[in-house]
GROMACS .gro file of C-alpha atoms in nm:
model
  267
    1MET     CA    1  -1.641   1.017  -1.464
    2LEU     CA    2  -1.353   0.881  -1.675
    3LYS     CA    3  -1.235   1.234  -1.761
    4GLN     CA    4  -1.251   1.338  -1.395
    5ARG     CA    5  -1.062   1.025  -1.292
    6LEU     CA    6  -0.794   1.087  -1.554
    7VAL     CA    7  -0.747   1.453  -1.459
    8THR     CA    8  -0.715   1.363  -1.090
    9ALA     CA    9  -0.463   1.089  -1.171
   10ILE     CA   10  -0.247   1.325  -1.378
   11VAL     CA   11  -0.251   1.593  -1.109
   12LEU     CA   12  -0.160   1.339  -0.840
   13LEU     CA   13   0.123   1.201  -1.052
   14VAL     CA   14   0.272   1.544  -1.123
   15VAL     CA   15   0.251   1.652  -0.758
   16ALA     CA   16   0.394   1.319  -0.634
   17LEU     CA   17   0.690   1.325  -0.875
   18PHE     CA   18   0.770   1.689  -0.801
   19ALA     CA   19   0.762   1.627  -0.427
   20LEU     CA   20   0.960   1.304  -0.460
   21PHE     CA   21   1.250   1.465  -0.645
   22PHE     CA   22   1.249   1.827  -0.532
   23ALA     CA   23   1.093   1.857  -0.186
   24THR     CA   24   1.327   1.914   0.107
   25PRO     CA   25   1.333   1.637   0.370
   26LEU     CA   26   1.122   1.849   0.606
   27VAL     CA   27   0.863   1.925   0.339
   28TRP     CA   28   0.852   1.559   0.237
   29GLN     CA   29   0.793   1.455   0.598
   30ALA     CA   30   0.518   1.714   0.629
   31LEU     CA   31   0.348   1.581   0.315
   32VAL     CA   32   0.372   1.226   0.447
   33ALA     CA   33   0.220   1.340   0.777
   34VAL     CA   34  -0.074   1.498   0.594
   35LEU     CA   35  -0.122   1.177   0.398
   36ALA     CA   36  -0.113   0.974   0.721
   37ALA     CA   37  -0.363   1.206   0.889
   38ILE     CA   38  -0.616   1.174   0.606
   39ALA     CA   39  -0.565   0.797   0.592
   40ALA     CA   40  -0.622   0.770   0.969
   41TRP     CA   41  -0.943   0.977   0.945
   42GLU     CA   42  -1.072   0.750   0.668
   43TRP     CA   43  -0.970   0.433   0.851
   44SER     CA   44  -1.177   0.528   1.155
   45GLN     CA   45  -1.495   0.452   0.963
   46PHE     CA   46  -1.380   0.090   0.925
   47ALA     CA   47  -1.415   0.071   1.304
   48ARG     CA   48  -1.765   0.228   1.273
   49ILE     CA   49  -1.651   0.540   1.454
   50LYS     CA   50  -1.909   0.816   1.413
   51ARG     CA   51  -1.802   1.087   1.657
   52SER     CA   52  -1.569   1.344   1.507
   53LEU     CA   53  -1.384   1.389   1.836
   54VAL     CA   54  -1.291   1.020   1.843
   55LYS     CA   55  -1.176   1.039   1.480
   56VAL     CA   56  -0.958   1.339   1.560
   57GLY     CA   57  -0.816   1.149   1.856
   58PHE     CA   58  -0.717   0.858   1.631
   59VAL     CA   59  -0.553   1.099   1.387
   60VAL     CA   60  -0.354   1.258   1.670
   61ILE     CA   61  -0.243   0.918   1.804
   62THR     CA   62  -0.137   0.811   1.455
   63LEU     CA   63   0.070   1.126   1.397
   64ALA     CA   64   0.221   1.109   1.745
   65SER     CA   65   0.322   0.745   1.688
   66LEU     CA   66   0.477   0.834   1.353
   67LEU     CA   67   0.668   1.125   1.505
   68LEU     CA   68   0.797   0.905   1.787
   69MET     CA   69   0.921   0.644   1.542
   70LEU     CA   70   1.098   0.901   1.327
   71VAL     CA   71   1.254   1.099   1.611
   72ALA     CA   72   1.371   0.783   1.790
   73ASP     CA   73   1.498   0.652   1.453
   74LEU     CA   74   1.343   0.309   1.513
   75GLN     CA   75   1.425   0.178   1.166
   76ALA     CA   76   1.469  -0.178   1.292
   77TRP     CA   77   1.104  -0.179   1.399
   78LEU     CA   78   0.988  -0.137   1.042
   79VAL     CA   79   1.082  -0.493   0.947
   80GLY     CA   80   0.880  -0.630   1.239
   81LEU     CA   81   0.583  -0.411   1.151
   82ALA     CA   82   0.601  -0.521   0.788
   83ILE     CA   83   0.592  -0.888   0.890
   84MET     CA   84   0.302  -0.816   1.126
   85GLN     CA   85   0.111  -0.652   0.842
   86LEU     CA   86   0.176  -0.944   0.611
   87VAL     CA   87   0.046  -1.195   0.867
   88ILE     CA   88  -0.264  -0.987   0.943
   89VAL     CA   89  -0.348  -0.936   0.576
   90ILE     CA   90  -0.299  -1.297   0.464
   91TYR     CA   91  -0.492  -1.432   0.765
   92SER     CA   92  -0.777  -1.183   0.733
   93VAL     CA   93  -0.829  -1.218   0.357
   94THR     CA   94  -0.800  -1.597   0.368
   95ARG     CA   95  -1.038  -1.628   0.663
   96PHE     CA   96  -1.290  -1.390   0.510
   97GLN     CA   97  -1.288  -1.588   0.186
   98LEU     CA   98  -1.306  -1.935   0.344
   99THR     CA   99  -1.592  -1.836   0.576
  100GLY     CA  100  -1.794  -1.682   0.295
  101GLY     CA  101  -1.759  -1.328   0.425
  102GLN     CA  102  -1.783  -1.376   0.801
  103PRO     CA  103  -1.696  -1.042   0.971
  104LEU     CA  104  -1.369  -0.997   1.157
  105LEU     CA  105  -1.185  -0.719   1.343
  106GLN     CA  106  -1.521  -0.605   1.478
  107GLN     CA  107  -1.384  -0.466   1.804
  108PRO     CA  108  -1.314  -0.094   1.746
  109PHE     CA  109  -0.993  -0.093   1.951
  110ILE     CA  110  -0.840  -0.387   1.759
  111ASN     CA  111  -0.956  -0.241   1.427
  112LEU     CA  112  -0.798   0.096   1.503
  113PHE     CA  113  -0.477  -0.069   1.625
  114VAL     CA  114  -0.445  -0.254   1.294
  115GLY     CA  115  -0.500   0.074   1.110
  116LEU     CA  116  -0.235   0.240   1.325
  117VAL     CA  117   0.020  -0.029   1.238
  118PHE     CA  118  -0.054  -0.009   0.867
  119ILE     CA  119  -0.053   0.369   0.835
  120VAL     CA  120   0.251   0.430   1.056
  121SER     CA  121   0.466   0.161   0.893
  122PHE     CA  122   0.370   0.284   0.545
  123SER     CA  123   0.455   0.642   0.640
  124MET     CA  124   0.785   0.539   0.796
  125ALA     CA  125   0.876   0.355   0.476
  126LEU     CA  126   0.794   0.663   0.266
  127VAL     CA  127   1.017   0.883   0.480
  128TRP     CA  128   1.311   0.648   0.533
  129MET     CA  129   1.326   0.501   0.183
  130ARG     CA  130   1.367   0.852   0.045
  131ASP     CA  131   1.615   0.947   0.315
  132VAL     CA  132   1.836   0.635   0.325
  133TYR     CA  133   1.823   0.505  -0.033
  134PRO     CA  134   1.841   0.681  -0.370
  135VAL     CA  135   1.505   0.835  -0.450
  136GLU     CA  136   1.491   0.626  -0.768
  137LEU     CA  137   1.453   0.309  -0.558
  138LEU     CA  138   1.140   0.447  -0.391
  139LEU     CA  139   1.001   0.540  -0.730
  140LEU     CA  140   1.089   0.196  -0.870
  141SER     CA  141   0.914   0.028  -0.578
  142MET     CA  142   0.594   0.219  -0.642
  143VAL     CA  143   0.618   0.160  -1.017
  144MET     CA  144   0.643  -0.216  -0.959
  145ILE     CA  145   0.325  -0.207  -0.751
  146TRP     CA  146   0.142  -0.005  -1.015
  147LEU     CA  147   0.263  -0.242  -1.286
  148VAL     CA  148   0.114  -0.540  -1.106
  149ASP     CA  149  -0.211  -0.351  -1.062
  150THR     CA  150  -0.220  -0.248  -1.429
  151GLY     CA  151  -0.114  -0.587  -1.559
  152ALA     CA  152  -0.369  -0.763  -1.338
  153TYR     CA  153  -0.647  -0.541  -1.472
  154PHE     CA  154  -0.577  -0.607  -1.838
  155ALA     CA  155  -0.480  -0.974  -1.799
  156GLY     CA  156  -0.787  -1.032  -1.586
  157ARG     CA  157  -1.016  -0.878  -1.846
  158ARG     CA  158  -0.860  -1.082  -2.126
  159PHE     CA  159  -0.791  -1.417  -1.961
  160GLY     CA  160  -0.963  -1.408  -1.621
  161LYS     CA  161  -1.168  -1.717  -1.543
  162HIS     CA  162  -1.078  -1.823  -1.189
  163LYS     CA  163  -1.180  -1.583  -0.912
  164LEU     CA  164  -0.910  -1.489  -0.664
  165ALA     CA  165  -1.131  -1.404  -0.364
  166VAL     CA  166  -1.493  -1.375  -0.472
  167HIS     CA  167  -1.621  -1.282  -0.126
  168VAL     CA  168  -1.366  -1.002  -0.092
  169SER     CA  169  -1.332  -0.857  -0.442
  170PRO     CA  170  -1.537  -1.041  -0.710
  171GLY     CA  171  -1.357  -0.875  -1.000
  172LYS     CA  172  -1.007  -1.007  -0.927
  173THR     CA  173  -0.883  -1.330  -1.086
  174TRP     CA  174  -0.581  -1.556  -1.051
  175GLU     CA  175  -0.502  -1.503  -1.417
  176GLY     CA  176  -0.497  -1.129  -1.358
  177VAL     CA  177  -0.252  -1.156  -1.069
  178VAL     CA  178  -0.024  -1.386  -1.269
  179GLY     CA  179  -0.035  -1.142  -1.561
  180GLY     CA  180   0.049  -0.850  -1.333
  181VAL     CA  181   0.342  -1.031  -1.174
  182MET     CA  182   0.475  -1.137  -1.514
  183LEU     CA  183   0.464  -0.778  -1.633
  184ALA     CA  184   0.656  -0.670  -1.323
  185MET     CA  185   0.916  -0.943  -1.384
  186ILE     CA  186   0.969  -0.835  -1.745
  187VAL     CA  187   1.012  -0.470  -1.648
  188ALA     CA  188   1.246  -0.567  -1.361
  189CYS     CA  189   1.465  -0.762  -1.606
  190VAL     CA  190   1.479  -0.465  -1.841
  191ILE     CA  191   1.569  -0.228  -1.558
  192TRP     CA  192   1.850  -0.458  -1.442
  193PHE     CA  193   2.021  -0.437  -1.779
  194VAL     CA  194   1.961  -0.070  -1.860
  195ALA     CA  195   1.999   0.094  -1.516
  196PRO     CA  196   2.298   0.062  -1.277
  197ILE     CA  197   2.102  -0.057  -0.971
  198GLY     CA  198   2.391  -0.260  -0.832
  199TYR     CA  199   2.174  -0.494  -0.623
  200GLN     CA  200   2.424  -0.721  -0.447
  201PRO     CA  201   2.231  -1.053  -0.431
  202GLY     CA  202   2.214  -1.056  -0.813
  203LEU     CA  203   1.971  -1.061  -1.103
  204VAL     CA  204   1.753  -1.355  -0.995
  205VAL     CA  205   1.688  -1.221  -0.645
  206PHE     CA  206   1.636  -0.872  -0.786
  207VAL     CA  207   1.371  -0.982  -1.036
  208LEU     CA  208   1.197  -1.235  -0.813
  209GLY     CA  209   1.207  -1.007  -0.508
  210LEU     CA  210   1.063  -0.706  -0.688
  211SER     CA  211   0.788  -0.905  -0.858
  212LEU     CA  212   0.699  -1.109  -0.548
  213ILE     CA  213   0.664  -0.808  -0.320
  214ALA     CA  214   0.472  -0.622  -0.588
  215GLY     CA  215   0.251  -0.929  -0.625
  216LEU     CA  216   0.185  -0.934  -0.250
  217SER     CA  217   0.055  -0.579  -0.284
  218VAL     CA  218  -0.263  -0.736  -0.422
  219TYR     CA  219  -0.330  -0.857  -0.069
  220GLY     CA  220  -0.318  -0.497   0.051
  221ASP     CA  221  -0.582  -0.409  -0.206
  222LEU     CA  222  -0.795  -0.707  -0.102
  223PHE     CA  223  -0.762  -0.620   0.266
  224GLU     CA  224  -0.891  -0.267   0.215
  225SER     CA  225  -1.176  -0.407   0.002
  226LEU     CA  226  -1.257  -0.643   0.289
  227MET     CA  227  -1.265  -0.358   0.540
  228LYS     CA  228  -1.495  -0.152   0.318
  229ARG     CA  229  -1.723  -0.447   0.247
  230GLN     CA  230  -1.774  -0.507   0.619
  231VAL     CA  231  -1.908  -0.156   0.674
  232GLY     CA  232  -2.095  -0.139   0.344
  233ILE     CA  233  -1.908   0.145   0.170
  234LYS     CA  234  -1.775   0.167  -0.184
  235ASP     CA  235  -1.495   0.422  -0.130
  236SER     CA  236  -1.293   0.513   0.176
  237GLY     CA  237  -1.360   0.885   0.112
  238LYS     CA  238  -1.438   1.153  -0.143
  239ILE     CA  239  -1.129   1.370  -0.129
  240LEU     CA  240  -0.998   1.254  -0.469
  241PRO     CA  241  -1.254   1.321  -0.745
  242GLY     CA  242  -1.317   1.009  -0.950
  243HIS     CA  243  -1.098   0.795  -0.725
  244GLY     CA  244  -1.255   0.805  -0.379
  245GLY     CA  245  -1.038   0.843  -0.074
  246VAL     CA  246  -0.667   0.836   0.004
  247LEU     CA  247  -0.685   0.477   0.128
  248ASP     CA  248  -0.834   0.375  -0.206
  249ARG     CA  249  -0.515   0.500  -0.376
  250ILE     CA  250  -0.257   0.368  -0.129
  251ASP     CA  251  -0.413   0.036  -0.029
  252SER     CA  252  -0.155  -0.169  -0.220
  253LEU     CA  253   0.131   0.052  -0.101
  254LEU     CA  254   0.037   0.010   0.266
  255LEU     CA  255   0.157  -0.349   0.268
  256ALA     CA  256   0.424  -0.348  -0.002
  257LEU     CA  257   0.634  -0.039   0.077
  258PRO     CA  258   0.747  -0.159   0.424
  259LEU     CA  259   0.847  -0.490   0.261
  260PHE     CA  260   1.043  -0.301  -0.005
  261TRP     CA  261   1.225  -0.115   0.274
  262PHE     CA  262   1.370  -0.450   0.385
  263PHE     CA  263   1.436  -0.561   0.025
  264TRP     CA  264   1.649  -0.258  -0.057
  265SER     CA  265   1.860  -0.301   0.256
  266PHE     CA  266   2.056  -0.563   0.058
  267ALA     CA  267   2.137  -0.323  -0.228
   0.00000   0.00000   0.00000
């Protein structure tokens, strides 16, 4: 299993980096659309949708919404969608934890609407961050999120004693999150001094902003865990050998990337 997981991760990394730096804008948008379609298909099971026709319908609505946003160039909407996501995630995870795992978002329509907001805003951020800002900023944003995830894993294993949200994800600890954020802060400081980012608000805002948003990505991970726990599944899909589904790989990015879109607007 570990070998399979490692091979899949390497393949995904190579493909993602090649597409990020060398794909034409049209090809990049097509890849993002494919990613959104798979994510929408997987999300439909969170709403307990069984019929394939209904799942296809949700995929079509998701892609149509994404296309509308891109064609109409509704970039200002992305900030509002990001804030909406943040409110939904913090409320849902906190409520689920405080009530000892009481279900929420049980109405299929509301559940699918939440999925639509998350997937479309994430996809918009992927497209526009690469189009408007230097591609390195998109890569840096994703690296910060992965650093928090990696740092949280190792810090949690070594120092973890206080559970973060035991009813949502029993393995996560406060010590792990703090360790992940500290790792992101250290790397952000190094990047400031070795790379000409030129972020106008300055070093402090740069470091704190990057690490804070990356730290909030943990909520995206917790939210997807919550959704899976409610329907009794371990993985969102099986398309990625050793990793599960697409949503299992992008859960942290769903929340954080739209927030990074706003962060980089001050660069």
